[in-house]
Short mmCIF file of C-alpha atoms in Angstrom, two decimals:
data_model
loop_
_atom_site.label_atom_id
_atom_site.label_comp_id
_atom_site.label_asym_id
_atom_site.label_seq_id
_atom_site.Cartn_x
_atom_site.Cartn_y
_atom_site.Cartn_z
CA MET A 10 44.81 18.89 -5.55
CA ASN A 11 42.49 21.50 -3.99
CA THR A 12 38.80 21.41 -4.37
CA HIS A 13 36.02 24.09 -3.92
CA GLU A 14 33.90 24.33 -0.84
CA PHE A 15 30.69 22.94 -2.45
CA GLN A 16 32.81 20.00 -3.80
CA ALA A 17 34.11 19.21 -0.37
CA LYS A 18 30.54 19.40 0.99
CA THR A 19 29.44 16.87 -1.58
CA VAL A 20 32.09 14.46 -0.41
CA LEU A 21 31.27 14.94 3.27
CA LYS A 22 27.55 14.47 2.60
CA HIS A 23 28.41 11.16 0.83
CA TYR A 24 29.89 10.00 4.20
CA GLY A 25 26.86 11.13 6.20
CA VAL A 26 27.93 14.46 7.45
CA SER A 27 24.93 16.88 7.85
CA ILE A 28 25.22 19.79 5.47
CA PRO A 29 22.79 22.63 5.08
CA ASP A 30 21.07 23.06 1.59
CA TYR A 31 23.11 24.98 -1.02
CA TRP A 32 23.13 25.92 -4.62
CA VAL A 33 26.04 26.98 -6.91
CA ILE A 34 25.59 29.46 -9.66
CA GLU A 35 27.79 30.52 -12.56
CA HIS A 36 25.38 33.06 -14.23
CA LEU A 37 22.94 35.62 -12.79
CA ASP A 38 20.20 34.13 -14.76
CA GLN A 39 20.31 31.03 -12.41
CA LEU A 40 19.31 33.23 -9.47
CA ASP A 41 15.49 32.97 -10.00
CA ALA A 42 15.42 29.25 -9.29
CA VAL A 43 17.59 29.63 -6.27
CA ILE A 44 15.50 32.55 -4.85
CA ALA A 45 12.34 30.52 -5.35
CA ALA A 46 13.88 27.49 -3.53
CA LEU A 47 14.77 29.81 -0.58
CA GLU A 48 11.12 30.77 -0.15
CA GLY A 49 11.80 34.32 1.00
CA LYS A 50 14.58 33.44 3.38
CA GLY A 51 17.78 35.27 3.56
CA ALA A 52 20.99 33.76 2.25
CA VAL A 53 24.82 33.75 2.55
CA LEU A 54 26.65 34.03 -0.78
CA LYS A 55 30.38 32.82 -0.97
CA ILE A 56 32.78 32.97 -3.81
CA GLN A 57 34.25 29.63 -4.72
CA VAL A 58 38.02 29.94 -5.14
CA HIS A 59 41.04 27.91 -4.04
CA ALA A 60 41.99 30.20 -1.26
CA GLY A 61 41.19 31.03 2.27
CA GLY A 62 40.35 34.49 3.74
CA ARG A 63 37.31 34.97 1.49
CA GLY A 64 35.37 36.61 4.26
CA LYS A 65 37.99 39.13 5.17
CA ALA A 66 38.43 39.92 1.51
CA GLY A 67 34.78 40.71 0.96
CA GLY A 68 34.05 37.39 -0.86
CA VAL A 69 31.31 36.42 1.67
CA LYS A 70 28.11 38.43 1.87
CA LEU A 71 24.92 38.22 3.84
CA ALA A 72 21.57 38.88 2.05
CA ARG A 73 18.28 39.19 3.83
CA SER A 74 15.95 39.66 0.84
CA PRO A 75 15.70 38.64 -2.79
CA GLU A 76 16.91 42.09 -3.83
CA GLU A 77 19.94 41.91 -1.64
CA ILE A 78 20.75 38.36 -2.97
CA ARG A 79 20.65 39.71 -6.57
CA LEU A 80 22.96 42.52 -5.56
CA ALA A 81 25.43 40.31 -3.66
CA ALA A 82 25.48 37.73 -6.56
CA LYS A 83 26.22 40.49 -9.12
CA GLU A 84 29.18 41.83 -7.02
CA LEU A 85 30.62 38.34 -6.34
CA LEU A 86 30.48 36.72 -9.74
CA GLY A 87 33.76 37.55 -11.46
CA MET A 88 35.26 38.98 -8.31
CA ARG A 89 39.10 38.75 -8.18
CA LEU A 90 40.24 37.69 -4.77
CA VAL A 91 43.75 38.98 -3.88
CA ASN A 92 45.45 38.12 -0.72
CA ASN A 93 48.67 36.49 0.67
CA GLN A 94 47.36 33.06 -0.40
CA THR A 95 46.53 34.05 -4.11
CA GLY A 96 49.67 36.23 -4.79
CA SER A 97 49.43 39.57 -6.51
CA GLU A 98 47.47 38.29 -9.64
CA GLY A 99 44.67 36.92 -7.48
CA ILE A 100 41.95 34.40 -8.52
CA VAL A 101 38.74 35.21 -10.27
CA ALA A 102 35.62 33.63 -8.84
CA SER A 103 33.49 32.08 -11.69
CA LYS A 104 31.12 30.36 -9.18
CA VAL A 105 29.19 31.42 -6.09
CA LEU A 106 27.78 29.17 -3.45
CA ILE A 107 24.38 30.23 -1.93
CA SER A 108 22.94 28.66 1.15
CA PRO A 109 20.21 29.64 3.62
CA LEU A 110 20.97 32.04 6.55
CA LEU A 111 20.95 30.00 9.76
CA GLU A 112 20.95 30.97 13.41
CA TYR A 113 23.11 28.86 15.60
CA ALA A 114 24.44 28.75 19.23
CA GLN A 115 28.17 28.00 18.70
CA GLU A 116 30.89 27.65 16.13
CA TYR A 117 33.54 24.75 16.30
CA TYR A 118 36.55 23.74 14.29
CA LEU A 119 37.39 20.16 13.10
CA ALA A 120 40.10 18.96 10.73
CA VAL A 121 42.04 15.85 9.83
CA THR A 122 45.36 16.20 8.32
CA VAL A 123 48.86 14.55 8.35
CA ASP A 124 51.35 14.92 11.20
CA ARG A 125 54.58 14.41 9.24
CA GLN A 126 56.73 14.20 12.34
CA LYS A 127 54.62 11.40 13.67
CA ALA A 128 53.86 9.86 10.20
CA LEU A 129 50.15 9.60 11.17
CA PRO A 130 46.93 11.29 10.42
CA ILE A 131 45.60 13.45 13.26
CA LEU A 132 42.38 15.04 14.39
CA ILE A 133 42.42 18.72 15.20
CA ALA A 134 39.54 20.20 17.23
CA SER A 135 38.55 23.34 18.90
CA PRO A 136 35.40 24.67 20.66
CA VAL A 137 36.14 28.03 18.93
CA GLY A 138 35.73 28.00 15.19
CA GLY A 139 35.39 30.66 12.50
CA MET A 140 37.59 33.13 10.58
CA ASP A 141 40.15 33.61 13.29
CA ILE A 142 41.00 30.02 14.02
CA GLU A 143 44.66 30.74 13.23
CA GLU A 144 44.72 33.34 15.78
CA VAL A 145 43.17 31.16 18.37
CA ALA A 146 45.77 28.52 17.74
CA HIS A 147 48.51 31.17 18.10
CA LYS A 148 47.29 33.07 21.22
CA THR A 149 45.27 30.38 23.04
CA PRO A 150 46.75 26.96 22.06
CA GLU A 151 44.98 25.45 25.05
CA LYS A 152 41.81 25.67 23.03
CA ILE A 153 43.23 23.39 20.49
CA LEU A 154 43.07 19.58 20.90
CA THR A 155 45.12 17.18 18.77
CA LEU A 156 44.38 13.44 18.71
CA PRO A 157 46.26 10.82 16.68
CA VAL A 158 44.30 8.58 14.37
CA GLY A 159 45.53 4.93 14.81
CA LEU A 160 46.62 2.70 12.05
CA GLU A 161 43.32 0.99 12.11
CA GLY A 162 41.87 4.33 10.73
CA LYS A 163 39.55 5.44 13.43
CA LEU A 164 39.52 7.07 16.89
CA LYS A 165 39.33 4.95 20.01
CA SER A 166 36.46 5.24 22.45
CA TYR A 167 38.42 7.07 25.10
CA GLN A 168 39.59 9.62 22.56
CA LEU A 169 36.01 10.23 21.54
CA ILE A 170 34.88 10.71 25.14
CA ARG A 171 37.92 13.15 25.68
CA LEU A 172 36.98 15.04 22.49
CA CYS A 173 33.21 15.42 23.55
CA LYS A 174 34.34 16.77 27.03
CA PHE A 175 36.80 19.13 25.36
CA MET A 176 34.27 20.46 22.89
CA GLY A 177 31.50 20.72 25.55
CA TRP A 178 29.22 18.18 23.81
CA GLU A 179 26.67 16.38 25.87
CA GLY A 180 23.73 14.03 25.27
CA ASP A 181 22.44 13.78 21.77
CA THR A 182 24.96 16.45 20.54
CA ALA A 183 27.73 14.19 21.78
CA LYS A 184 26.43 11.22 19.85
CA GLN A 185 26.20 13.37 16.77
CA GLY A 186 29.71 14.62 17.39
CA GLN A 187 31.17 11.14 17.75
CA ASN A 188 29.43 9.92 14.55
CA LEU A 189 30.59 12.98 12.61
CA VAL A 190 34.17 12.73 13.67
CA ASN A 191 34.20 8.99 12.69
CA SER A 192 32.74 9.97 9.24
CA LEU A 193 35.35 12.75 8.88
CA VAL A 194 38.19 10.35 9.54
CA LYS A 195 36.78 7.81 7.24
CA ALA A 196 36.36 10.33 4.43
CA PHE A 197 39.87 11.65 4.98
CA LEU A 198 41.46 8.14 4.65
CA GLU A 199 39.27 6.81 1.86
CA THR A 200 39.87 9.92 -0.37
CA ASP A 201 43.67 9.97 0.25
CA ALA A 202 43.24 13.51 1.52
CA SER A 203 46.04 15.61 2.81
CA LEU A 204 43.45 17.94 4.55
CA LEU A 205 39.82 17.67 5.33
CA GLU A 206 38.45 20.59 7.26
CA ILE A 207 35.13 21.78 8.63
CA ASN A 208 35.17 25.45 9.82
CA PRO A 209 32.81 26.29 11.08
CA LEU A 210 30.96 23.27 12.36
CA VAL A 211 28.02 24.79 14.22
CA ARG A 212 25.58 23.64 16.86
CA CYS A 213 22.08 24.78 16.22
CA HIS A 214 19.76 25.88 19.13
CA ASP A 215 18.14 22.43 18.99
CA GLY A 216 21.51 20.71 19.43
CA THR A 217 21.96 19.74 15.83
CA LEU A 218 25.54 19.84 14.42
CA LEU A 219 25.93 21.11 10.75
CA ALA A 220 29.01 21.58 8.68
CA LEU A 221 28.63 25.16 7.28
CA ASP A 222 31.97 25.23 5.49
CA ALA A 223 34.37 22.57 4.23
CA LYS A 224 37.85 22.24 2.63
CA LEU A 225 39.29 19.22 0.95
CA SER A 226 42.80 18.73 -0.40
CA VAL A 227 43.79 15.38 -2.00
CA ASP A 228 47.30 13.90 -2.54
CA GLU A 229 47.74 14.28 -6.25
CA ASN A 230 49.88 11.03 -6.27
CA ALA A 231 46.78 9.14 -5.28
CA LEU A 232 44.36 10.61 -7.91
CA PHE A 233 44.70 7.55 -10.10
CA ARG A 234 42.57 5.83 -7.44
CA HIS A 235 39.89 8.48 -7.45
CA PRO A 236 38.87 9.40 -11.00
CA ASP A 237 35.74 10.98 -9.49
CA ILE A 238 37.77 13.41 -7.42
CA GLU A 239 40.22 14.00 -10.21
CA ALA A 240 37.19 15.17 -12.28
CA LEU A 241 36.70 17.96 -9.85
CA PHE A 242 39.92 19.81 -10.86
CA ASP A 243 39.25 23.39 -11.74
CA PRO A 244 41.85 24.73 -14.25
CA THR A 245 40.64 28.38 -13.63
CA GLN A 246 42.14 28.31 -10.24
CA ILE A 247 45.77 28.05 -11.24
CA PRO A 248 47.82 30.01 -13.81
CA SER A 249 47.33 28.89 -17.37
CA VAL A 250 50.96 28.01 -17.71
CA GLU A 251 50.69 25.56 -14.78
CA VAL A 252 47.69 23.98 -16.45
CA GLU A 253 49.82 23.46 -19.56
CA ALA A 254 52.49 21.91 -17.41
CA GLN A 255 50.06 19.59 -15.95
CA LYS A 256 49.06 18.37 -19.31
CA HIS A 257 52.55 17.09 -19.91
CA ASP A 258 53.06 15.89 -16.39
CA LEU A 259 55.63 18.56 -15.57
CA ALA A 260 56.28 19.93 -12.04
CA TYR A 261 56.10 23.67 -12.67
CA ILE A 262 55.69 26.60 -10.36
CA ALA A 263 55.85 30.15 -11.59
CA LEU A 264 58.09 32.65 -9.76
CA ASP A 265 58.80 36.31 -10.28
CA GLY A 266 62.38 36.23 -11.58
CA THR A 267 63.93 36.58 -15.12
CA ILE A 268 66.00 33.26 -15.48
CA GLY A 269 63.97 30.36 -16.70
CA CYS A 270 65.06 27.06 -15.25
CA MET A 271 64.66 23.51 -16.67
CA VAL A 272 66.10 20.81 -14.46
CA ASN A 273 65.57 17.00 -13.85
CA GLY A 274 64.96 16.25 -10.26
CA ALA A 275 63.51 18.46 -7.51
CA GLY A 276 66.68 18.57 -5.36
CA LEU A 277 68.80 19.67 -8.25
CA ALA A 278 66.11 22.16 -9.24
CA MET A 279 66.27 23.72 -5.81
CA ALA A 280 69.97 23.83 -5.89
CA THR A 281 69.95 25.47 -9.21
CA MET A 282 67.55 28.24 -8.04
CA ASP A 283 69.70 28.69 -5.00
CA ILE A 284 72.99 29.19 -6.94
CA ILE A 285 71.14 31.58 -9.34
CA GLN A 286 70.09 33.71 -6.29
CA HIS A 287 73.61 33.35 -4.88
CA TYR A 288 75.04 34.97 -8.02
CA GLY A 289 72.66 37.85 -8.04
CA GLY A 290 69.90 36.61 -10.25
CA LYS A 291 66.28 35.50 -9.66
CA PRO A 292 64.60 32.31 -11.02
CA ALA A 293 61.54 32.75 -13.03
CA ASN A 294 60.13 29.23 -12.21
CA PHE A 295 60.67 25.92 -10.73
CA LEU A 296 60.55 23.27 -13.50
CA ASP A 297 61.35 19.62 -12.88
CA VAL A 298 60.95 17.57 -15.97
CA GLY A 299 61.49 14.37 -14.04
CA GLY A 300 64.11 11.70 -14.12
CA GLY A 301 62.99 9.76 -17.13
CA ALA A 302 61.56 12.54 -19.25
CA SER A 303 60.81 11.84 -22.88
CA THR A 304 61.91 14.07 -25.90
CA GLU A 305 58.32 15.40 -26.04
CA LYS A 306 58.27 16.23 -22.35
CA VAL A 307 61.52 18.16 -22.62
CA ALA A 308 60.22 20.06 -25.62
CA ALA A 309 56.99 20.90 -23.78
CA GLY A 310 58.95 22.31 -20.87
CA PHE A 311 61.24 24.30 -23.06
CA ASN A 312 58.21 25.87 -24.92
CA ILE A 313 56.73 26.84 -21.54
CA LEU A 314 59.95 28.84 -20.73
CA LEU A 315 60.00 30.38 -24.13
CA ASN A 316 56.45 31.55 -23.81
CA ASP A 317 57.06 33.28 -20.47
CA PRO A 318 57.59 37.09 -21.27
CA ARG A 319 59.44 37.63 -17.97
CA VAL A 320 62.21 35.20 -18.94
CA LYS A 321 65.36 36.96 -20.20
CA ALA A 322 67.58 33.86 -20.18
CA ILE A 323 67.18 30.14 -19.89
CA LEU A 324 69.36 27.83 -17.82
CA VAL A 325 68.92 24.14 -18.55
CA ASN A 326 70.66 21.96 -15.96
CA ILE A 327 70.53 18.18 -16.37
CA PHE A 328 72.20 15.28 -14.61
CA GLY A 329 71.78 12.24 -16.87
CA GLY A 330 71.21 9.43 -14.42
CA ILE A 331 67.93 7.95 -15.50
CA MET A 332 67.55 10.68 -18.05
CA ASN A 333 69.63 10.36 -21.26
CA CYS A 334 71.51 13.65 -22.20
CA GLU A 335 71.01 12.80 -25.88
CA THR A 336 67.19 12.76 -25.25
CA LEU A 337 67.48 16.17 -23.59
CA ALA A 338 69.42 17.55 -26.56
CA GLN A 339 66.89 16.21 -29.03
CA GLY A 340 64.03 17.69 -27.13
CA ILE A 341 65.66 21.26 -27.02
CA ILE A 342 66.55 21.00 -30.74
CA GLU A 343 62.92 19.98 -31.66
CA ALA A 344 61.53 22.91 -29.63
CA ALA A 345 64.02 25.29 -31.24
CA LYS A 346 63.14 24.23 -34.81
CA GLU A 347 59.51 25.33 -34.01
CA ARG A 348 60.43 28.69 -32.44
CA HIS A 349 62.65 31.56 -33.23
CA ILE A 350 64.90 31.65 -30.09
CA SER A 351 65.99 35.20 -29.22
CA LYS A 352 66.65 34.53 -25.49
CA PRO A 353 70.15 33.47 -24.32
CA LEU A 354 70.26 29.70 -23.78
CA ILE A 355 72.74 28.26 -21.32
CA ILE A 356 73.10 24.50 -20.95
CA ARG A 357 74.89 22.37 -18.45
CA MET A 358 74.60 18.75 -18.62
CA GLU A 359 76.43 15.72 -17.08
CA GLY A 360 75.87 11.98 -17.02
CA THR A 361 74.53 9.32 -19.41
CA ASN A 362 75.57 9.98 -23.03
CA VAL A 363 76.55 13.56 -22.24
CA GLU A 364 79.22 13.60 -25.12
CA LYS A 365 76.48 12.63 -27.62
CA GLY A 366 74.14 15.16 -26.23
CA ARG A 367 76.65 17.94 -26.47
CA ALA A 368 77.65 16.97 -30.04
CA LEU A 369 73.98 17.12 -31.05
CA LEU A 370 73.69 20.67 -29.61
CA GLN A 371 76.92 21.87 -31.26
CA GLN A 372 75.91 20.50 -34.70
CA SER A 373 72.39 21.96 -34.41
CA GLY A 374 73.37 25.42 -35.45
CA LEU A 375 71.59 26.93 -32.43
CA SER A 376 73.11 29.75 -30.51
CA ILE A 377 73.86 27.82 -27.19
CA VAL A 378 76.24 28.55 -24.43
CA VAL A 379 77.58 25.26 -23.01
CA ALA A 380 78.74 25.35 -19.44
CA GLU A 381 81.08 22.73 -17.80
CA THR A 382 79.98 23.30 -14.22
CA LEU A 383 76.73 24.49 -12.51
CA THR A 384 78.68 27.60 -11.07
CA GLU A 385 79.77 28.53 -14.58
CA ALA A 386 76.22 28.05 -15.94
CA ALA A 387 74.60 30.13 -13.23
CA GLN A 388 77.19 32.93 -13.53
CA LYS A 389 76.55 33.00 -17.38
CA ALA A 390 72.68 32.88 -17.06
CA VAL A 391 72.76 35.76 -14.48
CA GLY A 392 75.06 37.85 -16.80
CA ALA A 393 72.91 37.14 -19.84
CA ALA A 394 69.65 37.98 -18.09
#
């Protein structure tokens, strides 16, 4: 689960990381209080969306007077960010973060993430931070330092010494940097994060280190341990159909094809999409209803596909291991009773109670094409679409 910048800053602040003052507005009438708190100082305004590249897309503005702050806020509230991270539909910014303009001496980059090859969390650091950190990593990899985080959940003394030398931190700044990194690692582990990033981390002219920006992504499988973080979920940042899928605990990702897919199991879902593509079609979604889906869950997934205007045909591919094919058939029939189905429906099922499931479908009176194999099902779905 992704969070907004201001939410990530709140988490970091809880762990003792120094953060400049900031305010978050959702309406222009909230500006007066913010401008008063700034006491005539300039400000940086940043849209709050679950995507990077805000600065390059015009989602970050500098303002040096109250008039410029008002103008920038008016332009940013409601802005639709469109880039390679958001897709063609983009994401609308309903919140804007405002913080005082600061002068500083240098930008750095710090992050903790998971190295899946080593099966360990790692710290990534660079003495060069900012918007072009990806380009820095690509063109000058020697400016990137990677340190493994041990099973005890912290960096060792010699690693911290190496880090400070690499970053160019000395004296009090080095002490701040070591404390900050320890806090960053602790926050990463205790929140079950998959990524915790500060970019940029800045050194002020007096040597103080401040986190100017932050990003936090948390493993959704661990949210049951973190109700406070789960409450930070912003449904406006994902398509409404994905919000609906989450309500029913369905793994759903919208794509740009015309064949709706409902499958149990991620591997089988990927294979189903592959074979649709192989026979000349394009899947409209990834939808995994799970191995032990209930009738209600299947019906919810089926309704999501029926509500998608891009879907010209629906392919249901179920292997009844944990899932009962009879349960699947009941879910489809229940959804069909509530809706007028005009889209071609192709069903391929195998496994537990498959004969009972097929019998229910045949006796339902619905217009259904039953396929014996996945190849047959894909060919019929492509032809129907």
